[in-house]
Coordinates of C-alpha atoms and ligand atoms in Angstrom, one line a residue:
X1 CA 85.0 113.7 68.1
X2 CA 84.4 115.3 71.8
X3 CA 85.1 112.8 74.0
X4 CA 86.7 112.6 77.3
X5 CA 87.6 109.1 79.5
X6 CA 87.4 110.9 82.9
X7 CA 84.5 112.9 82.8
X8 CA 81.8 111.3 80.5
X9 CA 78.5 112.8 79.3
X10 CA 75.7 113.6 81.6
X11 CA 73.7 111.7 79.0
X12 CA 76.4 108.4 79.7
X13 CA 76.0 109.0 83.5
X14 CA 72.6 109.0 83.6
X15 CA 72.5 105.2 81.7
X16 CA 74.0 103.6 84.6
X17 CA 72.2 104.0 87.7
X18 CA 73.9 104.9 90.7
X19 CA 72.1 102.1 92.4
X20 CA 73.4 99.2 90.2
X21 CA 76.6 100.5 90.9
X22 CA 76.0 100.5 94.8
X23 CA 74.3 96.7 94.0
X24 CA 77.5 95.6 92.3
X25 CA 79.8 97.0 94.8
X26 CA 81.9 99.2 92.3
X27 CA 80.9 102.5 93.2
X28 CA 83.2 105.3 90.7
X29 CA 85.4 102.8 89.5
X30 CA 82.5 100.7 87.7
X31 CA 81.2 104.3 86.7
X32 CA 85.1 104.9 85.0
X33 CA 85.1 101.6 83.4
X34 CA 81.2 101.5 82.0
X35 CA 81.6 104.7 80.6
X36 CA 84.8 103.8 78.7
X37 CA 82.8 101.0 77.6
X38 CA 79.8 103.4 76.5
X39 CA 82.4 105.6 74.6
X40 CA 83.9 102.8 72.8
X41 CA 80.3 101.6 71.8
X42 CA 79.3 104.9 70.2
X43 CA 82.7 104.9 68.3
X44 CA 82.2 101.4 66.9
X45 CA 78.9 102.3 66.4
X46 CA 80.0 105.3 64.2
X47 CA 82.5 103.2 62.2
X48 CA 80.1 100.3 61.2
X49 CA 78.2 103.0 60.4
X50 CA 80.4 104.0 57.8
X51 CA 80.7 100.8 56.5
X52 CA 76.8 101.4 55.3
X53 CA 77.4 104.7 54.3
X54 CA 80.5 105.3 52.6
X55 CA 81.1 101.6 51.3
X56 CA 81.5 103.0 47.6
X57 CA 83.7 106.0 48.6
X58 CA 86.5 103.7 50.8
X59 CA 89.1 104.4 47.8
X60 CA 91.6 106.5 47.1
X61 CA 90.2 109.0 49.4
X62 CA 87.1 108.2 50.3
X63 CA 84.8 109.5 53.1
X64 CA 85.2 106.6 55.1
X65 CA 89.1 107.3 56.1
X66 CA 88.1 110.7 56.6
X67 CA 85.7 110.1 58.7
X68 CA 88.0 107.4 60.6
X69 CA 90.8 109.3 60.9
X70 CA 88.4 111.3 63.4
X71 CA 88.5 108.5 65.7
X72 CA 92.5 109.4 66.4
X73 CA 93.8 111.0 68.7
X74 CA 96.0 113.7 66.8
X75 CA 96.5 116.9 68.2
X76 CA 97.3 120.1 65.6
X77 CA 96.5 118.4 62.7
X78 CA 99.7 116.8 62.7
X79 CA 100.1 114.5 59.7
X80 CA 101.6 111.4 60.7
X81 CA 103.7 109.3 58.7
X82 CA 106.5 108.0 60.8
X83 CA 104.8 105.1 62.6
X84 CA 108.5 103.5 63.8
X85 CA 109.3 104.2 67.5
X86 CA 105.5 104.9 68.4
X87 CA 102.5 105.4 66.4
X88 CA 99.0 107.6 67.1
X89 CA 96.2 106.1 69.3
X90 CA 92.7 105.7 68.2
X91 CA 90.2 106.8 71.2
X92 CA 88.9 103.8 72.5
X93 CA 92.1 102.8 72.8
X94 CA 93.1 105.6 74.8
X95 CA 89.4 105.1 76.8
X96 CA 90.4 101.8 78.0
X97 CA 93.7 102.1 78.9
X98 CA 93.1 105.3 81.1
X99 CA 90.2 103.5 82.6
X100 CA 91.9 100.2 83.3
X101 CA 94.6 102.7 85.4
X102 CA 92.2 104.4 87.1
X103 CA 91.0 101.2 88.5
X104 CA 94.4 100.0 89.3
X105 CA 94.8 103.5 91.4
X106 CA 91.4 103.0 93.0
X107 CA 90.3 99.4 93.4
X108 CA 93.7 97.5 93.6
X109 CA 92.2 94.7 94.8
X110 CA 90.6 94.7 91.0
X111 CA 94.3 93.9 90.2
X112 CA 94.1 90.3 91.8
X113 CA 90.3 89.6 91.3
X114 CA 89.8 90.0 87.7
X115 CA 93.0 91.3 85.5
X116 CA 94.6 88.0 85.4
X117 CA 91.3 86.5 83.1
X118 CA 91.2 89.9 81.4
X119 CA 95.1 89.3 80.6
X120 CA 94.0 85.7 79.2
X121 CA 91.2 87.1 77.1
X122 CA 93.1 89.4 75.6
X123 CA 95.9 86.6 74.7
X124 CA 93.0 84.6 72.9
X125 CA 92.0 87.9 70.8
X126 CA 95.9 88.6 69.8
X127 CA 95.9 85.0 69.2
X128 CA 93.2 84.8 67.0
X129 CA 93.9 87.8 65.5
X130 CA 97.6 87.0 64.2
X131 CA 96.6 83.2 63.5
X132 CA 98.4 81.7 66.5
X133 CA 97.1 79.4 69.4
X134 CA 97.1 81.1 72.6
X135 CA 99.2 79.1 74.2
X136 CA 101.9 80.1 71.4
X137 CA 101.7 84.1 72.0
X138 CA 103.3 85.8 75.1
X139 CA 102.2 89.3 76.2
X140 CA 105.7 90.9 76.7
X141 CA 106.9 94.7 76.8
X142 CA 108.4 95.0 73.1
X143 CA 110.5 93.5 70.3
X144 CA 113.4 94.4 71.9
X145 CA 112.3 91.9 74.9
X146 CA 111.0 89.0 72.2
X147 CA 114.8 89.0 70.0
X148 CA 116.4 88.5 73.5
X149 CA 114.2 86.2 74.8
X150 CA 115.6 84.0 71.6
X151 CA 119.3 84.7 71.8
X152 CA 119.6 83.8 75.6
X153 CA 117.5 80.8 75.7
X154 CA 117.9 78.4 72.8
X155 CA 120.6 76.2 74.1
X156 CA 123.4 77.3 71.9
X157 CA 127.6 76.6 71.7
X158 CA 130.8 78.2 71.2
X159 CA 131.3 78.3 67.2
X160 CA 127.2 77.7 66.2
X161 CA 126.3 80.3 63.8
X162 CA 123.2 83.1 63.6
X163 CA 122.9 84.6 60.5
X164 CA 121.7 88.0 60.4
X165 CA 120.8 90.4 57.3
X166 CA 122.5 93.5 57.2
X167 CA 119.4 95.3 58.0
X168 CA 118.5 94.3 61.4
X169 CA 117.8 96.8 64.3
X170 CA 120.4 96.9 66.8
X171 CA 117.5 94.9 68.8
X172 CA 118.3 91.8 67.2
X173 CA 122.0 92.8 66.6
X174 CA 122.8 93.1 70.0
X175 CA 121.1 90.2 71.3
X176 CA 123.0 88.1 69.3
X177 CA 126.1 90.1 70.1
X178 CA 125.9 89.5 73.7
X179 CA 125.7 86.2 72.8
X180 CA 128.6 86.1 70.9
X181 CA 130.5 87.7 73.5
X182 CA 129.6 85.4 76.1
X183 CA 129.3 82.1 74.8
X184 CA 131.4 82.4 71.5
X185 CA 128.5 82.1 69.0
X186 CA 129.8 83.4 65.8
X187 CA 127.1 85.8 63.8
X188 CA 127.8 85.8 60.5
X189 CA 126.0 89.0 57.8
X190 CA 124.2 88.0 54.6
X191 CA 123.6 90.7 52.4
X192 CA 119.4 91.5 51.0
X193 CA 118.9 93.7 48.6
X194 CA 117.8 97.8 48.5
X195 CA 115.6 96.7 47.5
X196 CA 116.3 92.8 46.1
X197 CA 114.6 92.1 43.0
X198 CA 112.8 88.6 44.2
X199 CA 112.1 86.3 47.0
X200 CA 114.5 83.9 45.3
X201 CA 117.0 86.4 45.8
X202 CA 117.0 86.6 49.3
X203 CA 116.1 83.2 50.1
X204 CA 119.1 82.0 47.9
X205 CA 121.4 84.2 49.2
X206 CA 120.7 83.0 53.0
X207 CA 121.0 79.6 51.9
X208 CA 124.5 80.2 50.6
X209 CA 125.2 81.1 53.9
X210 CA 124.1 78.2 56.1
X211 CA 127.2 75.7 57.0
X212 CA 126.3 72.7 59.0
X213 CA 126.8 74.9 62.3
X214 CA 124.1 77.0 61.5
X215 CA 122.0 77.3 64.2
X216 CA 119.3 80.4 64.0
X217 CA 118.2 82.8 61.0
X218 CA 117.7 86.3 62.5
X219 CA 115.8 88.5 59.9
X220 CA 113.1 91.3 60.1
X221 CA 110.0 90.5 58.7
X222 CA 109.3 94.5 58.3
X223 CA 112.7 95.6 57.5
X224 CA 112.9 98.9 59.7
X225 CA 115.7 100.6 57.2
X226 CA 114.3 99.8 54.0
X227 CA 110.5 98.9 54.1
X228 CA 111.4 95.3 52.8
X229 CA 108.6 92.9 53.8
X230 CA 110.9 90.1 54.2
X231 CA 109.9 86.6 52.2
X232 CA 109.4 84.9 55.9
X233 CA 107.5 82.2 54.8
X234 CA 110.0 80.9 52.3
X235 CA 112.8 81.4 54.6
X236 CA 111.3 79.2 57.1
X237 CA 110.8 76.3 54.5
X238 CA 114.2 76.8 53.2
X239 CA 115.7 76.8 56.8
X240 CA 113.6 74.2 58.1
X241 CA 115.0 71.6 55.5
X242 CA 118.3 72.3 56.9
X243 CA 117.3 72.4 60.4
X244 CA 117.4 75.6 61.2
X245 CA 115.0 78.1 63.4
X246 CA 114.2 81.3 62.3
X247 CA 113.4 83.9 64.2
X248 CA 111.5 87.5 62.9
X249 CA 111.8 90.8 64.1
X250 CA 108.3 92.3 63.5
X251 CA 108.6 95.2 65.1
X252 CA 106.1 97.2 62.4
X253 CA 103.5 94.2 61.2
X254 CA 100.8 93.8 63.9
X255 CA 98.3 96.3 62.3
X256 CA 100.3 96.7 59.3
X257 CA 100.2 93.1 57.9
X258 CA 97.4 90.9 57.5
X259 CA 98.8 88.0 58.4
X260 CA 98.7 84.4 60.0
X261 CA 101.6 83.3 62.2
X262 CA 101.2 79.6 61.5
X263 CA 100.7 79.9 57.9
X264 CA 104.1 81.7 58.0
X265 CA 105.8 78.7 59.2
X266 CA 108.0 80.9 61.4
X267 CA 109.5 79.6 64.5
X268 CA 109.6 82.7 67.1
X269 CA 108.1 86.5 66.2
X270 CA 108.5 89.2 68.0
X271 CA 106.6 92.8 67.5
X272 CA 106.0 96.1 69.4
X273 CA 101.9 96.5 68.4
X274 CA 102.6 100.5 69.5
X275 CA 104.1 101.4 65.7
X276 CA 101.1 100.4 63.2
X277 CA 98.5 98.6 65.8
X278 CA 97.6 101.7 68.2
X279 CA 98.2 100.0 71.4
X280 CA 100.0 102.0 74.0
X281 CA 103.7 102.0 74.2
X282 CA 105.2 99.5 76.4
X283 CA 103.2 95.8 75.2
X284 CA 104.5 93.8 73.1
X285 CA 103.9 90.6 71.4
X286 CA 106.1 87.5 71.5
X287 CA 105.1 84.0 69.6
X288 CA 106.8 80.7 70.3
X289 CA 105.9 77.7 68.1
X290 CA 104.2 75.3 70.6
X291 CA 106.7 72.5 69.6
X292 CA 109.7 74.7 70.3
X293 CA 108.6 75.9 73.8
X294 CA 110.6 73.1 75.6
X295 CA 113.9 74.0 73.8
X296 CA 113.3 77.5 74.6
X297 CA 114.8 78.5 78.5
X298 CA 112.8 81.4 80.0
X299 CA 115.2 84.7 80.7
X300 CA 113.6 85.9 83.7
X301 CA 112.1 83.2 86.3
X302 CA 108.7 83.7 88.8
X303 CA 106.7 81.5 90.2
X304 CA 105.4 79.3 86.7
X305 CA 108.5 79.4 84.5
X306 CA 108.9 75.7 85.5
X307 CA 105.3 74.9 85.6
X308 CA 103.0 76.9 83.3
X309 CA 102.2 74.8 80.4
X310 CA 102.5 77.1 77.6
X311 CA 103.9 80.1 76.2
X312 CA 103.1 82.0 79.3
X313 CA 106.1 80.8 81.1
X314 CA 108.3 83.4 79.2
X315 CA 106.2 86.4 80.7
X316 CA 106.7 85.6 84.2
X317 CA 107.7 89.1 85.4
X318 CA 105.8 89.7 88.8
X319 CA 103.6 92.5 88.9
X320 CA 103.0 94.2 85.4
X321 CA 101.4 97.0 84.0
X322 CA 98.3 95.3 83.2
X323 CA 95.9 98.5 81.7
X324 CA 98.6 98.3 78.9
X325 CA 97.6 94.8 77.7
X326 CA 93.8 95.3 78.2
X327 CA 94.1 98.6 75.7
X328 CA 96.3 96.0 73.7
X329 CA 92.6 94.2 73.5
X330 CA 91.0 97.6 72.7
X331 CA 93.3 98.2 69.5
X332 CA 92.4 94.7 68.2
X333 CA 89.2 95.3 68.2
X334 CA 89.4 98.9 66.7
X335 CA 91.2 96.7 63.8
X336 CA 88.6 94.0 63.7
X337 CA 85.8 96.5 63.7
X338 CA 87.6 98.4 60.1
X339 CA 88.6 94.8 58.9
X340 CA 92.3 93.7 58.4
X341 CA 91.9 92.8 55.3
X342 CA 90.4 96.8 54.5
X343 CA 93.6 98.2 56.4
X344 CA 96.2 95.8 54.3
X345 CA 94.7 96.8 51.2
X346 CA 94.2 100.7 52.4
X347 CA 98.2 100.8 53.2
X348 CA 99.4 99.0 49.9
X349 CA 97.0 101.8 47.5
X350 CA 98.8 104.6 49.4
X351 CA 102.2 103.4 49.2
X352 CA 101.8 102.4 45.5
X353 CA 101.1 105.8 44.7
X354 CA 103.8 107.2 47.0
X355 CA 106.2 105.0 45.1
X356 CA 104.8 105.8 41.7
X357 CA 105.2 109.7 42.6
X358 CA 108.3 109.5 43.7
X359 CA 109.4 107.5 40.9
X360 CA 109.1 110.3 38.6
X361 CA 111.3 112.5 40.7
X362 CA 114.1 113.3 38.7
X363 CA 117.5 111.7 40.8
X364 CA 115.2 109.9 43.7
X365 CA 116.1 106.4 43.9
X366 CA 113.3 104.2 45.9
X367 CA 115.0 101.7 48.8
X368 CA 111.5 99.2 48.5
X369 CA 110.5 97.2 46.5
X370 CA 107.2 98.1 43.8
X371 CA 106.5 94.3 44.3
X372 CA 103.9 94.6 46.9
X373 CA 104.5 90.7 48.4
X374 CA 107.6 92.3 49.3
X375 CA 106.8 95.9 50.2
X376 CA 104.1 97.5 51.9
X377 CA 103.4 100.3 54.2
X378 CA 107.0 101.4 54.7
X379 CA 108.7 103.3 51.6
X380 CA 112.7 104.5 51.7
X381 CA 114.5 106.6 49.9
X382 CA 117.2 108.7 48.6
X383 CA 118.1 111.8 46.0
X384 CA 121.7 111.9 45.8
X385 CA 123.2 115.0 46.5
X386 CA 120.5 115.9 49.2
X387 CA 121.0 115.4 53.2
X388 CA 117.4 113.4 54.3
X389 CA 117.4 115.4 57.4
X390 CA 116.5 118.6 54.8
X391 CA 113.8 116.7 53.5
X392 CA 112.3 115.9 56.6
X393 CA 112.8 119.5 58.4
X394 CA 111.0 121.0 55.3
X395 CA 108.4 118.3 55.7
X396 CA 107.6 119.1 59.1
X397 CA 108.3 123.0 58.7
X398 CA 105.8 123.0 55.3
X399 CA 103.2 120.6 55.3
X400 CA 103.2 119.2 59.2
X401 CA 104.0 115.9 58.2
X402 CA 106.5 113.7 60.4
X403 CA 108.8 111.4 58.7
X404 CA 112.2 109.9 60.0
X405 CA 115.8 109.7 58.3
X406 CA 116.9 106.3 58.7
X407 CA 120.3 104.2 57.4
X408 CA 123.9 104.2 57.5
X409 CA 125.7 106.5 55.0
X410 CA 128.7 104.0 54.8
X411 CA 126.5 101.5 53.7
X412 CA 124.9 103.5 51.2
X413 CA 120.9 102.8 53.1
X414 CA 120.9 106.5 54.3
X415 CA 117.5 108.2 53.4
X416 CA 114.0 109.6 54.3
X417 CA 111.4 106.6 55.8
X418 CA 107.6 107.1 55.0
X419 CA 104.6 105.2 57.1
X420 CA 101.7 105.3 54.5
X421 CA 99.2 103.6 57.6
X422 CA 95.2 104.2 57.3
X423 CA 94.5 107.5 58.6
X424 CA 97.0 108.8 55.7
X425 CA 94.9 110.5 52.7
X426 CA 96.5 110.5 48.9
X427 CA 96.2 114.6 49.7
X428 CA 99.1 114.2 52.5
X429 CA 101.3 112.0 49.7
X430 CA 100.5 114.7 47.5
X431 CA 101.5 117.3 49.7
X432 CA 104.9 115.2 50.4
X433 CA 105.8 114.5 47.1
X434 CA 105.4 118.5 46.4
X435 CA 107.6 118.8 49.0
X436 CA 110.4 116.3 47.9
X437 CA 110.4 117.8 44.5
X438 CA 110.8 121.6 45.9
X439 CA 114.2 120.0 48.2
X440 CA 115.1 118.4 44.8
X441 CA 115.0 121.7 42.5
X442 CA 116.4 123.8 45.2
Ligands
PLP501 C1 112.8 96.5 63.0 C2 112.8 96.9 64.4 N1 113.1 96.0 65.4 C3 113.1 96.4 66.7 C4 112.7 97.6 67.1 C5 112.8 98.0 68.5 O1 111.5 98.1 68.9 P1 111.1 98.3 70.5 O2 111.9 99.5 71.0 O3 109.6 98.5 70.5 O4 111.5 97.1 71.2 C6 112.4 98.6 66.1 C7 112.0 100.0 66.5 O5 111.6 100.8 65.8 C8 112.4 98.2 64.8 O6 112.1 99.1 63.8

């Protein structure tokens, strides 16, 4: 697709006059942001086009993800299927966030006049997209931010407990570790699966755990080591009967999952939507339960941490970089526009087969689950005998593909991580399996 944000088409120029610009005051900024806006029609345009066209090719490999994948930004025909850390952009995307900065650099006064409504829109979409209340999501920098944001406000004392499962990201680890070195909470390790065989399994074996000083259940809800989708909703009935919060790490669901926040039951989420969503690198998504705002204290205090009567008041951080959250917007709607419940279903096909090829690996052992309520676009694993960091190199030095080692040797998670996420084609999981089995026979 031939696009470009700064310089747009003589055709796109032409379709907004230079005299409703001069009307409306706006002059080359209104000129950036219309033709952002005119791109990211004619994209939309194209996919729900596809929708009519290629409706009976969407699976395995149909057309229409071909023809989607277009609308990324990838440059070399890199194949990407390590969506931890950050993940690719789709173009409008990109269009909106470099026009939202240009604005900032040319018409600051934009900043105060309209991004504070355009930050409150884009609250409602994420809202309505996860299956939240606005005044229940927060439009922070990143998971990291969200886990904190737990561990140093609830109103906790010496000798309360957090359990964690011995797969959390050192984001949650060492929020609650600076807890524990500072006011003497004790965080205690229970044990899930690689993968567990059931949601009994891990529910049962954090309610073995919980004493009556249990505070807080810390778990991922996309568990970053071993692709475990983590039984959230079940944990929070089983900790809310004992009166405890839970709080999920969910650094990898927006745009992976198709989910709804309050049918989870879950008291405080926290994701990065830059891994599987598309958004730019450096927004994140926080969500508070509206009845657990008052027990929550803010971390960092402006002008409406003691006033603002919502979530909000846990994003008061002076100025921000606002074109992030309004590309934020953008990504939600490049979701909307292929459907959520499309891209769930899309994900789970290609890691199924993923799993079912390397099932038949001789000496590969799979760290996720086949049981797709507890698995989904992340797949780990191992072949004894072989360092992951080979796999990966020959990967990358083969076939172009990017994956990531991940795990702790000691603890026996070591092993190769693969993001199966929607502009993946079963010819790439071909490709990598190929590739697995040559590092294998070796
Ligand atoms: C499960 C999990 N939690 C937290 C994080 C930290 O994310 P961020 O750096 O976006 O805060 C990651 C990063 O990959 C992760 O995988």
């Amino acid at each position: 697709m031939s696009w470009d944000p700064f310089f747009p088409s003589e055709s796109t120029r032409r379709s907004f006059s230079r005299r409703s610009f001069l009307r409306f005051g706006l002059g080359t900024t209104a000129l950036s942001l219309a033709s952002a806006k005119a791109l990211n029609a004619a994209v939309y345009d194209s996919v729900a086009g596809l929708d009519r066209t290629f409706l009976d090719q969407e699976s395995p490999d149909g057309a229409y993800w071909k023809a989607l994948r277009k609308h990324y930004l990838f440059e070399d025909d890199l194949i990407m299927m390590n969506n931890g850390t950050v993940g690719p952009m789709p173009a409008p995307v990109f269009n909106t966030l470099s026009s939202a900065f240009r604005v900032q650099c040319t018409m600051p006064c934009e900043v105060y006049n309209t991004f504070g409504a355009r930050r409150d829109e884009v609250r409602a979409k994420v809202a309505r997209f996860l299956g939240a209340d606005p005044g229940e999501i927060v439009l922070n920098r990143n998971t990291t931010e969200g886990m904190s944001l737990v561990a140093n406000g609830l109103d906790l004392e010496r000798g309360d407990e957090v359990l964690l499962s011995n797969m959390e990201h050192m984001a949650g680890i060492s929020a609650w570790a600076l807890q524990a070195k500072r006011r003497g909470v004790v965080v205690k390790e229970v044990p899930v699966g690689l993968p567990p065989r059931s949601v009994d399994e891990v529910v049962g074996a954090f309610e073995a755990a919980i004493t009556p000083r249990t505070k807080v259940i810390c778990i991922s809800h996309t568990v970053y080591i071993s692709g475990l989708i983590a039984p959230i909703k079940e944990l929070s009935e089983m900790a809310h009967r004992h009166g405890v919060l839970v709080l999920g790490d969910a650094a990898h669901a927006p745009g992976m999952l198709n989910m709804n926040l309050h049918a989870t039951g879950v008291d405080f989420w926290a994701a990065s939507p830059y891994k599987w969503l598309g958004a730019p690198c450096g927004c994140g998504i926080f969500y508070v339960r509206k009845d657990l705002q008052e027990r929550l204290w803010p971390s960092i205090a402006m002008s409406g941490w003691d006033t603002l009567p919502d979530a909000r008041r846990f994003e008061t951080l002076g100025q921000r970089a606002d074109p992030l959250v309004f590309a934020l917007g953008e990504a939600v709607d490049f979701q909307n526009t292929v459907g959520k419940e499309r891209i769930q279903r899309r994900i789970q096909t290609l890691a199924t087969y993923l799993k079912e090829g390397l099932a038949e690996i001789p000496g590969a052992r799979l760290h996720t689950s086949m049981d797709p309520y507890l698995s989904s676009g992340l797949t780990a694993f191992s072949v004894p005998g072989k360092d992951p960091s080979v796999i990966m190199n020959y990967l990358r030095e083969r076939y172009n593909i990017v994956v990531r080692t991940i795990g702790n040797e000691a603890r026996g998670t070591r092993g190769v991580r693969v993001s199966t996420n929607i502009f993946v084609f079963q010819e790439h999981v071909d490709m990598l399996l190929e590739g697995v089995r040559h590092v294998v026979t070796a």
